[in-house]
Structures are given as C-alpha cells and as structure tokens.
PDB file of C-alpha atoms and ligand atoms in Angstrom:
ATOM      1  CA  UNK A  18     -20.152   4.476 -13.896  1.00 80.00           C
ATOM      2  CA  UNK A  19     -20.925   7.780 -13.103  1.00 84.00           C
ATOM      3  CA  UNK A  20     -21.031   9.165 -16.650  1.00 88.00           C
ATOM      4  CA  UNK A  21     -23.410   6.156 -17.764  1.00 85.00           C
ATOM      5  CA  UNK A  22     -25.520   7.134 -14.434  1.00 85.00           C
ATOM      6  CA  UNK A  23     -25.057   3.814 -13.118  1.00 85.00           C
ATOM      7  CA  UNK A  24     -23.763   5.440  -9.553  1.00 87.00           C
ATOM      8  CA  UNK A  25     -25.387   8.112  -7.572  1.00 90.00           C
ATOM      9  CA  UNK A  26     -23.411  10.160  -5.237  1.00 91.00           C
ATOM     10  CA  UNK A  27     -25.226  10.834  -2.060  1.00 92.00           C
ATOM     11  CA  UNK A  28     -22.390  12.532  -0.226  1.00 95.00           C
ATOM     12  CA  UNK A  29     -18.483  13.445  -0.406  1.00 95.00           C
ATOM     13  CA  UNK A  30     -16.243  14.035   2.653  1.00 95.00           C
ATOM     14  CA  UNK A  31     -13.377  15.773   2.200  1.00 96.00           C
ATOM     15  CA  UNK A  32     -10.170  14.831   4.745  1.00 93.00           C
ATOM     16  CA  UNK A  33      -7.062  16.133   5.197  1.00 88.00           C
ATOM     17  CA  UNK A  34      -4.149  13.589   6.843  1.00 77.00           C
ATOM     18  CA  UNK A  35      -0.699  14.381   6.852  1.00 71.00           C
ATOM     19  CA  UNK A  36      -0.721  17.461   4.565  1.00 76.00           C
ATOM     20  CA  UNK A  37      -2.769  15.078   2.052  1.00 82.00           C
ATOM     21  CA  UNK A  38      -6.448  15.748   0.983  1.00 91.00           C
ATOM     22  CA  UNK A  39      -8.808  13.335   0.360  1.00 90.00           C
ATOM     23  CA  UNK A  40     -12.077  12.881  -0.995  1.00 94.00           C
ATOM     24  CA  UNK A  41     -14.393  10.290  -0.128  1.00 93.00           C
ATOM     25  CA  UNK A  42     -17.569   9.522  -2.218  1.00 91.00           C
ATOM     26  CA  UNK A  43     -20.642   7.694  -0.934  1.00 93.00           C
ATOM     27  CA  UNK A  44     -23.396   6.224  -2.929  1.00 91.00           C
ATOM     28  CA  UNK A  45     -25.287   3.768  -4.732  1.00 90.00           C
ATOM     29  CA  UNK A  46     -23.938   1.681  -7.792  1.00 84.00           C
ATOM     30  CA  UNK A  47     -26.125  -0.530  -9.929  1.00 81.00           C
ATOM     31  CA  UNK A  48     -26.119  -4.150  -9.852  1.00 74.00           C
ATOM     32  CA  UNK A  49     -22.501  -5.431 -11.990  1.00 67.00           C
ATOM     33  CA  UNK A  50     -23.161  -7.269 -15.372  1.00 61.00           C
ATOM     34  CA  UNK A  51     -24.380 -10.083 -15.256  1.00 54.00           C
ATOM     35  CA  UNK A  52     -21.549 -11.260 -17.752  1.00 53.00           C
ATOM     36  CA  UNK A  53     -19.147  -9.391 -15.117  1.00 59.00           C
ATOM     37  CA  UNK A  54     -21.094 -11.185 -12.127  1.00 59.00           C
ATOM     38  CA  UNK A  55     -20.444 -14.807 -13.312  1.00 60.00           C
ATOM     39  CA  UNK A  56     -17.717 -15.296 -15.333  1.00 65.00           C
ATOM     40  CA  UNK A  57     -17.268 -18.998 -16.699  1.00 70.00           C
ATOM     41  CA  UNK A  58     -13.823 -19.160 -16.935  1.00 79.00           C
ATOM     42  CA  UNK A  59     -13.526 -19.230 -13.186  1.00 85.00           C
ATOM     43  CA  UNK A  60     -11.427 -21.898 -11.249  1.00 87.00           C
ATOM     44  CA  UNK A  61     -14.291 -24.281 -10.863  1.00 86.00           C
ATOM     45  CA  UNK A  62     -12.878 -26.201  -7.208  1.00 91.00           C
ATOM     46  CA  UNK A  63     -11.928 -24.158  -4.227  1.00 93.00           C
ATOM     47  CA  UNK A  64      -8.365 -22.400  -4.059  1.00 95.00           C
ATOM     48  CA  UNK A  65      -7.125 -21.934  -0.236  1.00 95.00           C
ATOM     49  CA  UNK A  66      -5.552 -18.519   0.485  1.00 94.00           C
ATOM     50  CA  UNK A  67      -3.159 -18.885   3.055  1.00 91.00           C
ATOM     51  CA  UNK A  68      -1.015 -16.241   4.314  1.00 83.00           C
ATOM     52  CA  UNK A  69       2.659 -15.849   3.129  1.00 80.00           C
ATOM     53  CA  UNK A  70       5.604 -14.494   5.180  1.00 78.00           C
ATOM     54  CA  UNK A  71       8.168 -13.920   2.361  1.00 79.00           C
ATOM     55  CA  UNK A  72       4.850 -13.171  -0.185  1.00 84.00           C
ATOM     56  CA  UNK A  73       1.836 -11.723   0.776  1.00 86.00           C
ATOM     57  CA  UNK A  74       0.025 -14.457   0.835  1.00 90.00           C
ATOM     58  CA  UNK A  75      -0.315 -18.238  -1.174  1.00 92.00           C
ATOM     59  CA  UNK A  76      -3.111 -19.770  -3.070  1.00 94.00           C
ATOM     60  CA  UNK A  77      -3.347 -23.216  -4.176  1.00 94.00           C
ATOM     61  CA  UNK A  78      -5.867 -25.938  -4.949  1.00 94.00           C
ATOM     62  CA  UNK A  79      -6.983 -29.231  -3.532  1.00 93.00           C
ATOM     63  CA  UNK A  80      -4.127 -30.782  -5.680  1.00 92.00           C
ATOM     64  CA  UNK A  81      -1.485 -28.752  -5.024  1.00 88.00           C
ATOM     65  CA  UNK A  82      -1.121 -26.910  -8.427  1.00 84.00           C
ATOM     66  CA  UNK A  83      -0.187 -23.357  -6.731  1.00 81.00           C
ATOM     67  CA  UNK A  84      -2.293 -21.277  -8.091  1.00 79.00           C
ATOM     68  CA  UNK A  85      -0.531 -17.956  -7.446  1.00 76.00           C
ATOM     69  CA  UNK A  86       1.777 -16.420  -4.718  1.00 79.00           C
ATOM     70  CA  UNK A  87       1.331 -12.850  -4.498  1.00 84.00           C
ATOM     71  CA  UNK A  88       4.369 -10.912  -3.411  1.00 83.00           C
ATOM     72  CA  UNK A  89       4.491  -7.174  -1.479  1.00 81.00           C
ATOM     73  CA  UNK A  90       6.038  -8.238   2.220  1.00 81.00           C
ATOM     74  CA  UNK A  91       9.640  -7.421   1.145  1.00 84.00           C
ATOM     75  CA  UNK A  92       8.147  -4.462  -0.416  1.00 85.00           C
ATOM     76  CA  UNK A  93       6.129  -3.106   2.986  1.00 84.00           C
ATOM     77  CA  UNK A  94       9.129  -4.343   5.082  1.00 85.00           C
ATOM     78  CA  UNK A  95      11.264  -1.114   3.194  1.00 88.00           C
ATOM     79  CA  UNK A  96       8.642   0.667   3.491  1.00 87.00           C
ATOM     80  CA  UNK A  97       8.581   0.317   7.581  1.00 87.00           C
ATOM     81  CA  UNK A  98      12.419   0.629   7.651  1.00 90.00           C
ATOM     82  CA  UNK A  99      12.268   3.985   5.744  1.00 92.00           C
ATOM     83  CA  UNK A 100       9.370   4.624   8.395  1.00 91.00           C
ATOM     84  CA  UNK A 101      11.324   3.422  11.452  1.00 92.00           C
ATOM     85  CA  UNK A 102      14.751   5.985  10.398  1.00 94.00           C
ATOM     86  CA  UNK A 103      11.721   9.026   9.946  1.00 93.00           C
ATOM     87  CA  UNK A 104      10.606   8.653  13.619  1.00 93.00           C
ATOM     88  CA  UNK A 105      14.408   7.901  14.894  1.00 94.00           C
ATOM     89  CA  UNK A 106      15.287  11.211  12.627  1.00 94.00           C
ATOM     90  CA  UNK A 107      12.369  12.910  14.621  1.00 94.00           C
ATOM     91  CA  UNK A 108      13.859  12.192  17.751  1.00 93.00           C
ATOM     92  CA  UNK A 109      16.918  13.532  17.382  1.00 94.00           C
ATOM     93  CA  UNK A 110      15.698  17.033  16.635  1.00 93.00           C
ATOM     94  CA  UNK A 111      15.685  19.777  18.785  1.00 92.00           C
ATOM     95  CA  UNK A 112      11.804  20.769  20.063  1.00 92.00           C
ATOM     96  CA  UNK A 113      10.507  23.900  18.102  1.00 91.00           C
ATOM     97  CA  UNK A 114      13.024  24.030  15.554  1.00 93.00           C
ATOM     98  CA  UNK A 115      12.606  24.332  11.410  1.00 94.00           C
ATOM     99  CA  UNK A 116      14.486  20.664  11.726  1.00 94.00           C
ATOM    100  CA  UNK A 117      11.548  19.102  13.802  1.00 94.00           C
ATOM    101  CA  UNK A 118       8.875  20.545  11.618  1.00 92.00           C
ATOM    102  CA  UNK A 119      10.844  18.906   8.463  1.00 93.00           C
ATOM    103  CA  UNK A 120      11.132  15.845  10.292  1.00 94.00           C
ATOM    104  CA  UNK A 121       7.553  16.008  11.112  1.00 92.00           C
ATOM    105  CA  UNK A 122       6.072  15.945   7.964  1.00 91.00           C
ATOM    106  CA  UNK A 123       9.102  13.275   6.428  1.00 92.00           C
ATOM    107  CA  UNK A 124       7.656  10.944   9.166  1.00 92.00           C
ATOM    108  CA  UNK A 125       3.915  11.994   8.155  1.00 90.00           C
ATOM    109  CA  UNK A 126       4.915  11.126   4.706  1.00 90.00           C
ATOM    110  CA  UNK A 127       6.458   7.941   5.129  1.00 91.00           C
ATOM    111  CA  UNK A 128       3.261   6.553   7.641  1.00 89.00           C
ATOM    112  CA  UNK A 129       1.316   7.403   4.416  1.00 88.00           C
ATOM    113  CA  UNK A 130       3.246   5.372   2.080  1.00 88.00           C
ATOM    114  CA  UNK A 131       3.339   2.802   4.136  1.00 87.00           C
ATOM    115  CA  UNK A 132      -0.361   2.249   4.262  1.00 86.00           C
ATOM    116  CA  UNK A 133      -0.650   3.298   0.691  1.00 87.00           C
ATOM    117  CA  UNK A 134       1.555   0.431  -0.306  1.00 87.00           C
ATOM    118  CA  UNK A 135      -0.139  -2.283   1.776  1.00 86.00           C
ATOM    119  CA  UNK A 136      -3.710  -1.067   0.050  1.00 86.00           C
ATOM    120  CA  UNK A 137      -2.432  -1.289  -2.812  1.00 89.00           C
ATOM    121  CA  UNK A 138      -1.239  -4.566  -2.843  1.00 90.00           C
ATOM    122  CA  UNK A 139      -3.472  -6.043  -1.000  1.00 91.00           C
ATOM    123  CA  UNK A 140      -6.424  -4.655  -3.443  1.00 93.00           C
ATOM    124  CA  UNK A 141      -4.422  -6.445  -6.559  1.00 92.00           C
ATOM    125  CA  UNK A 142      -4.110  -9.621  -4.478  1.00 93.00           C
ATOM    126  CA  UNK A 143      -7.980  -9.883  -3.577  1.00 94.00           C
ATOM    127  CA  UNK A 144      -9.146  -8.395  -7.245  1.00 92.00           C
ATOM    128  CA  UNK A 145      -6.982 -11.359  -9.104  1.00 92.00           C
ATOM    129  CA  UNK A 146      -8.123 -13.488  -6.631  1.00 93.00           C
ATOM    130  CA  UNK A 147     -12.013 -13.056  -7.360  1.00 92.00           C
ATOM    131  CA  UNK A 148     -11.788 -12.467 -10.901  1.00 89.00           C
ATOM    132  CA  UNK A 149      -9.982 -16.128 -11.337  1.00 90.00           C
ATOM    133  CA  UNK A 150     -11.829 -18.469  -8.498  1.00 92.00           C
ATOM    134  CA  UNK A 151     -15.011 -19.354  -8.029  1.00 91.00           C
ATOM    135  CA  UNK A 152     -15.010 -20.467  -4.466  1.00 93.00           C
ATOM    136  CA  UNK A 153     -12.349 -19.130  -1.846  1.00 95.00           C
ATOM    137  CA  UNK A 154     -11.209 -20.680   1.791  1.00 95.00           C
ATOM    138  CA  UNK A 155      -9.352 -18.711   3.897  1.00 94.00           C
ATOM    139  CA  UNK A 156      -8.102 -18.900   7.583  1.00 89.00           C
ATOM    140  CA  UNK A 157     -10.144 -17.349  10.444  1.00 84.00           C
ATOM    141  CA  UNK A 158      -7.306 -15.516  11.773  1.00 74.00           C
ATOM    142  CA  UNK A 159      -6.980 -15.434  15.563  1.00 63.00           C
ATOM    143  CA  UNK A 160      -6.724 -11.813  16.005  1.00 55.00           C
ATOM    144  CA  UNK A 161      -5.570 -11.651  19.626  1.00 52.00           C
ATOM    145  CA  UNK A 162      -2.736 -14.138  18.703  1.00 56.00           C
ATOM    146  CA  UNK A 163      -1.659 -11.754  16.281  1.00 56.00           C
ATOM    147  CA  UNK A 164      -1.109  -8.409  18.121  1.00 55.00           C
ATOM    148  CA  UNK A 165       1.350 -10.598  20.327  1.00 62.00           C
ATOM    149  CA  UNK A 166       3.426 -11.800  17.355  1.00 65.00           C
ATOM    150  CA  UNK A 167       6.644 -10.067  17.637  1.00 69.00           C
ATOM    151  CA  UNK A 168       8.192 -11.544  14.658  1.00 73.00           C
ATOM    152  CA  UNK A 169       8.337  -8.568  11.784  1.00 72.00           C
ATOM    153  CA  UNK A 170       7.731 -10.290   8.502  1.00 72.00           C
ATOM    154  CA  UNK A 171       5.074 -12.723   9.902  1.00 73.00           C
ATOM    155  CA  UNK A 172       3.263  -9.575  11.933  1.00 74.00           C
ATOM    156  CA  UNK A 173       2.973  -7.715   8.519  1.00 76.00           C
ATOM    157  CA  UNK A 174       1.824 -10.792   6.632  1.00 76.00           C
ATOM    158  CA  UNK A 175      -1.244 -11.124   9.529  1.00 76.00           C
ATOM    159  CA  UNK A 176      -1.936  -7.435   9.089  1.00 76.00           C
ATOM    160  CA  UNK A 177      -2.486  -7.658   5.557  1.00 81.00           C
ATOM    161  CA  UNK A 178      -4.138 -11.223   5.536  1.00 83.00           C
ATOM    162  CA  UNK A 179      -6.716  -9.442   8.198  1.00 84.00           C
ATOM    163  CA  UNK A 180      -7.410  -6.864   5.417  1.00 86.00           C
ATOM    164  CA  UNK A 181      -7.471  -9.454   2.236  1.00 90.00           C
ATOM    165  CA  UNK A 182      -9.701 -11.351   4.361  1.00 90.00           C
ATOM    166  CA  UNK A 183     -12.147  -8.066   4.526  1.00 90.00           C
ATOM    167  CA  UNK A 184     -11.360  -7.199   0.887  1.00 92.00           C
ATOM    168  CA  UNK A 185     -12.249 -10.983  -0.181  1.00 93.00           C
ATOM    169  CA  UNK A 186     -15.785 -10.800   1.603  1.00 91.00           C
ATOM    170  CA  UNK A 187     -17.061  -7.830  -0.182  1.00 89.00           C
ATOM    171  CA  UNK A 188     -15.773  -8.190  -3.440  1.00 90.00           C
ATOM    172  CA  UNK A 189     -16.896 -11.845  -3.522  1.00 90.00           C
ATOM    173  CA  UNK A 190     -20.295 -10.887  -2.658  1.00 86.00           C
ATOM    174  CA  UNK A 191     -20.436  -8.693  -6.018  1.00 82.00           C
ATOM    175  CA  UNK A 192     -18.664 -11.171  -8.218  1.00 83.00           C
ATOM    176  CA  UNK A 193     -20.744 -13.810  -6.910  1.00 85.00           C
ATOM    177  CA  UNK A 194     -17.486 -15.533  -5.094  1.00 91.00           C
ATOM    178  CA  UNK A 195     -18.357 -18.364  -2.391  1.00 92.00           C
ATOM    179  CA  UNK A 196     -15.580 -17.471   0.090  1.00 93.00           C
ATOM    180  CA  UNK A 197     -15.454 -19.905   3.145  1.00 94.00           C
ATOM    181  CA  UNK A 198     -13.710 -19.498   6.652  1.00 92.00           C
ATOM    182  CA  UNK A 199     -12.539 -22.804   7.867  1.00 91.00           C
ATOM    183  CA  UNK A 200     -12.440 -22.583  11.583  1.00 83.00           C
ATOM    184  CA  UNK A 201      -9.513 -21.405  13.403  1.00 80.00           C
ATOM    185  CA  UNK A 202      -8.718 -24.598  15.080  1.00 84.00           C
ATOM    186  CA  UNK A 203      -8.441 -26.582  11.661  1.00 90.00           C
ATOM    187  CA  UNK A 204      -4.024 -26.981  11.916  1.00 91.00           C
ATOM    188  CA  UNK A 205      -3.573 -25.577   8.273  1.00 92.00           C
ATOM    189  CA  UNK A 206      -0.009 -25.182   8.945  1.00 90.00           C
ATOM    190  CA  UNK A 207       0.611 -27.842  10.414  1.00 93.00           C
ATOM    191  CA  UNK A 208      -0.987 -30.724   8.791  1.00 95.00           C
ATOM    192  CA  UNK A 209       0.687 -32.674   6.220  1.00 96.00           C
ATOM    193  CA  UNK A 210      -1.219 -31.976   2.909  1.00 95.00           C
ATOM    194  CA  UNK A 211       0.129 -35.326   2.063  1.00 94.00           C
ATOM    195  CA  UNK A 212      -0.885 -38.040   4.705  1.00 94.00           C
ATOM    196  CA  UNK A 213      -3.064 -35.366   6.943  1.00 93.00           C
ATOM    197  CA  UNK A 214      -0.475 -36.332   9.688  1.00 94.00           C
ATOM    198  CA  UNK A 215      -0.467 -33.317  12.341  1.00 94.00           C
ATOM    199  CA  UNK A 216       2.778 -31.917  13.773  1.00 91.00           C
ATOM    200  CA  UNK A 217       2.612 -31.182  17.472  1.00 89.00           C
ATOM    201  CA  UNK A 218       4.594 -27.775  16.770  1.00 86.00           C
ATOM    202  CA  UNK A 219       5.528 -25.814  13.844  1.00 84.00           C
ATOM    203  CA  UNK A 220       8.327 -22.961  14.102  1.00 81.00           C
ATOM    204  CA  UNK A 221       7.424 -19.745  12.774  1.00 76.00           C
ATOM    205  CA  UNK A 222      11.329 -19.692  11.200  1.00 77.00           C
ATOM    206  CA  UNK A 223      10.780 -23.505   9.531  1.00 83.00           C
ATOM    207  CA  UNK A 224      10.053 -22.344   5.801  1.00 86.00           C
ATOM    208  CA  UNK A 225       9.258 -26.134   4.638  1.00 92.00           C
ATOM    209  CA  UNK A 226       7.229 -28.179   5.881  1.00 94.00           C
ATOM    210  CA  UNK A 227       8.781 -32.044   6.070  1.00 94.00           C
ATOM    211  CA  UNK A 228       6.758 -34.566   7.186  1.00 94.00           C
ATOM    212  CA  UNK A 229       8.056 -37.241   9.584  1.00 91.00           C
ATOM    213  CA  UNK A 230       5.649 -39.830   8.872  1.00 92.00           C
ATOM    214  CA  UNK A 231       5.126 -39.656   4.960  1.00 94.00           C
ATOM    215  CA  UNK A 232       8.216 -38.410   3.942  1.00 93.00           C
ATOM    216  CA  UNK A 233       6.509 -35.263   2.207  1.00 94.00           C
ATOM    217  CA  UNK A 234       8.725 -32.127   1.598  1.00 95.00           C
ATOM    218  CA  UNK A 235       6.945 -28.625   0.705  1.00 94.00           C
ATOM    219  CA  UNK A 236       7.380 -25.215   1.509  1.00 92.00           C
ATOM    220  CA  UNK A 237       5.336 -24.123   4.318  1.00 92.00           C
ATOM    221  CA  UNK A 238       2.490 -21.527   3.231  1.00 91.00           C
ATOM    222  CA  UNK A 239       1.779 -23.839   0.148  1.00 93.00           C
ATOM    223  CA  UNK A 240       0.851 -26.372   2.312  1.00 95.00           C
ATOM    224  CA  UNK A 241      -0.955 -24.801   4.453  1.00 94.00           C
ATOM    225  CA  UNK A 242      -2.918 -23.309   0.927  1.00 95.00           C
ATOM    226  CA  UNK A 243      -3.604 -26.764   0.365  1.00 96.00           C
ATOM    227  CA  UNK A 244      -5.058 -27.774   3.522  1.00 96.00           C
ATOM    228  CA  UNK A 245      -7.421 -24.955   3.157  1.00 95.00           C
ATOM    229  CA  UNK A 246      -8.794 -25.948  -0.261  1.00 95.00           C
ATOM    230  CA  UNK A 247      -9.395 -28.914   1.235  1.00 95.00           C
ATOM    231  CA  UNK A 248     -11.465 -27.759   4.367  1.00 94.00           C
ATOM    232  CA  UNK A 249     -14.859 -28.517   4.574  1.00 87.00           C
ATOM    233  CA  UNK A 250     -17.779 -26.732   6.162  1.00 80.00           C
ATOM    234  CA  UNK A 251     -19.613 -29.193   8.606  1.00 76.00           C
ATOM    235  CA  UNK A 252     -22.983 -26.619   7.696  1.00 65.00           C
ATOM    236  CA  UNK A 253     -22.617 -24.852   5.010  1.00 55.00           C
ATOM    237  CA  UNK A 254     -23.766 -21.199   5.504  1.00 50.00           C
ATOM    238  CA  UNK A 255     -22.801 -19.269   2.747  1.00 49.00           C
ATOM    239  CA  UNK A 256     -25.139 -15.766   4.203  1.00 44.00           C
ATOM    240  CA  UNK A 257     -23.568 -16.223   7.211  1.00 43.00           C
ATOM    241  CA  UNK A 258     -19.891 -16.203   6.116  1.00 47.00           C
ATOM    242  CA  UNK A 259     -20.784 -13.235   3.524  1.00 47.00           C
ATOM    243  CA  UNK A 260     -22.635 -10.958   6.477  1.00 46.00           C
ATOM    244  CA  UNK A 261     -20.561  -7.671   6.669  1.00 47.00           C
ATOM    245  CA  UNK A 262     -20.535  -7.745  10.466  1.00 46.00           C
ATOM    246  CA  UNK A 263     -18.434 -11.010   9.648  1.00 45.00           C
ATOM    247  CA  UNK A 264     -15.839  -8.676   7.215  1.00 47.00           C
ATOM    248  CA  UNK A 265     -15.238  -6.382  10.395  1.00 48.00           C
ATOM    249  CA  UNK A 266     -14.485  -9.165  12.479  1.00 46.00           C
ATOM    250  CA  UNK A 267     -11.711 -10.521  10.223  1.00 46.00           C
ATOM    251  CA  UNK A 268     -10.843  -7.308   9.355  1.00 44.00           C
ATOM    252  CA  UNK A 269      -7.379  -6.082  11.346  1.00 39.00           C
ATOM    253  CA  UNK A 270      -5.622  -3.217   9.347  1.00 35.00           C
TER     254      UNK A 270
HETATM  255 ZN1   ZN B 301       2.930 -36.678   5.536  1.00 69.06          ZN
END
C-alpha cells in the first residue's frame, strides 16, 4: 500500500521491550476495494462466535452446521508453562549474579512469546472470520467475572475472546461486517439450542451440554455458538455496536 501511495505515514515510534525493537507506523490508508469491501461469497445468515476452552473459540450458524473451531489454547497453555518454569528459574538465582541476568532475559523472552502467540492467533481467527461471514454475534463478555476466573484454560480462552472481540469490531467495520453483541444476560451457555430450555447451572468442567428436557446432546461451546446466531437485537443499532469506544470496552488483553 505504501508503494502504490495508498498509505501515508504520519509518524513511526520506535520501542524497545525485552531486548526487542519495535517499530510502530501511524497513518492514513485509503478506503479498501470495493470488490475487497463486499465480497459476495460471504455467509449470508449470522454465525455466533462463542468462546472455546479446548479451541480458541467456536463459530456456528443458526442451524448448527459449525462453521469453524479455531484452535491455539493448547498452544498458549505451553506457552505459559514454559513462562511459569522462566520466572520459577528466576527465583532460584542468586541476586547480582551472571545466572540472574540469564534468567532475566529467558523470562523476558518467554513473556514475549507468549503474547506473540496469542496475537497471532487470535489475528488468523478474526481475519477468517470476516473474510467468510457477513454478519457476526458475539458475547458481551462480563469482564469483572473474568479476572476472578481461576480456572487456567477457561481464563486464557476469556483473554483472547476479549481481544477477538476488539479485533472483530475494527476489521468488520472495513470489510463491511455487521458484528452484533447480544447482551450479557442472554444464557448462551446454558440454553438448549434445541428446545431453548435453560439450565439453572452449567459447570465450567461439563464439556457437553445434555439437555434434561429434550433429550439434546452437544458439546458445550457449539451450543452456545448456536444460541448466539440466533440472538436477536430488540433495536438494532449497528453505529452503536461498531463505535470504537465500544472495541475498548470489550477489549481485555
Ligand atoms: Zn433441549
């Protein structure tokens, strides 16, 4: 884009983290093709995006085809592990020694690649996501609810659901995505996506869903996928669910 002249750079930052340089560009792009802008071969009814807790997270339609699971927790739960020994390695070193220093900058390294590997994943999750769908629902995930979860996998999964959620919003806007945020009371996990009977409680360890009074027996996230494809916006407000003061308050990472 920059060689056609189709971005501008206004300014570049330059940031060092962890022995690591960076360089950040700020500008102004053109408007995307229109033939890039709104593609026809687009899921034409909404897919819900639910968060995953052995993927990353699950997407499905109003019937129930799955559209795609998108995996990476497994792959950020080594990362942490590998992170976890670094900072257990650091502690065991003796204050001012060449050891501590080394250990320093193995823990500095692994903090990196764990972040590295969550923004990467979660950038091809969100990209596949609005180059196949034309309309998107996704949970409007109770932040403070989050920071208490204690439970590893699930913890991850709502830290990189908060930033897919952020991701979603902007890239939609240039695609031309609807993306809608059912309300956080709507029981996506815990409805049936079969009868819309609604369990009182739902275990974070129960991986399928089984429904008492229809019989119904699906895995957990895919259900909950479906329930969001379903949800409907009592007023739609497609500006307001787009507004990038709306992408920081979903955004958690
Ligand atoms: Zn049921």
């Amino acid at each position: 884009m920059i060689d056609l002249g189709r971005f501008h750079i206004y300014s570049a930052t330059l940031t060092q983290r962890a022995g690591r340089w960076t360089v950040s560009l700020t500008g102004v792009a053109t408007e995307l093709h229109q033939v890039e802008r709104s593609r026809s071969n687009r899921h034409p009814v909404p897919v819900g995006v639910d968060r995953g807790i052995i993927s990353l997270c699950v997407a499905a339609d109003a019937d129930g085809i799955p559209f795609e699971s998108f995996e990476g927790v497994t792959t950020l739960k080594q990362a942490l592990t590998k992170l976890k020994s670094a900072n257990q390695a650091l502690a065991r070193t003796t204050p001012g020694s060449k050891g501590r220093q080394r250990a320093r900058a193995r823990l500095a390294t692994r903090h990196r690649k764990v972040a590295n590997t969550r923004r990467h994943l979660v950038h091809q999750a969100s990209k596949a996501l609005v180059d196949r769908c034309q309309v998107l629902v996704i949970e409007d995930l109770n932040v403070a609810g989050m920071v208490r979860n204690k439970h590893l996998a699930r913890s991850i999964s709502d830290a990189a659901m908060g930033e897919l959620s952020r991701q979603l919003i902007y890239k939609a806007t240039w695609h031309g995505v609807e993306v809608r945020v059912a309300n956080r009371f709507f029981p996506s996990s815990k409805m049936c996506s079969g009868c819309g009977e609604v369990k009182s409680d739902l275990d974070l360890s129960t991986r399928t869903y089984s429904c008492g009074a229809c019989g119904l027996v699906i895995d957990r996230d895919l259900n909950a996928a479906i329930n969001l494809a379903r949800w409907q916006p009592k007023e739609p407000s497609p500006s307001i669910l787009l507004d990038p003061r709306r992408a920081e308050l979903l955004s958690t990472a």
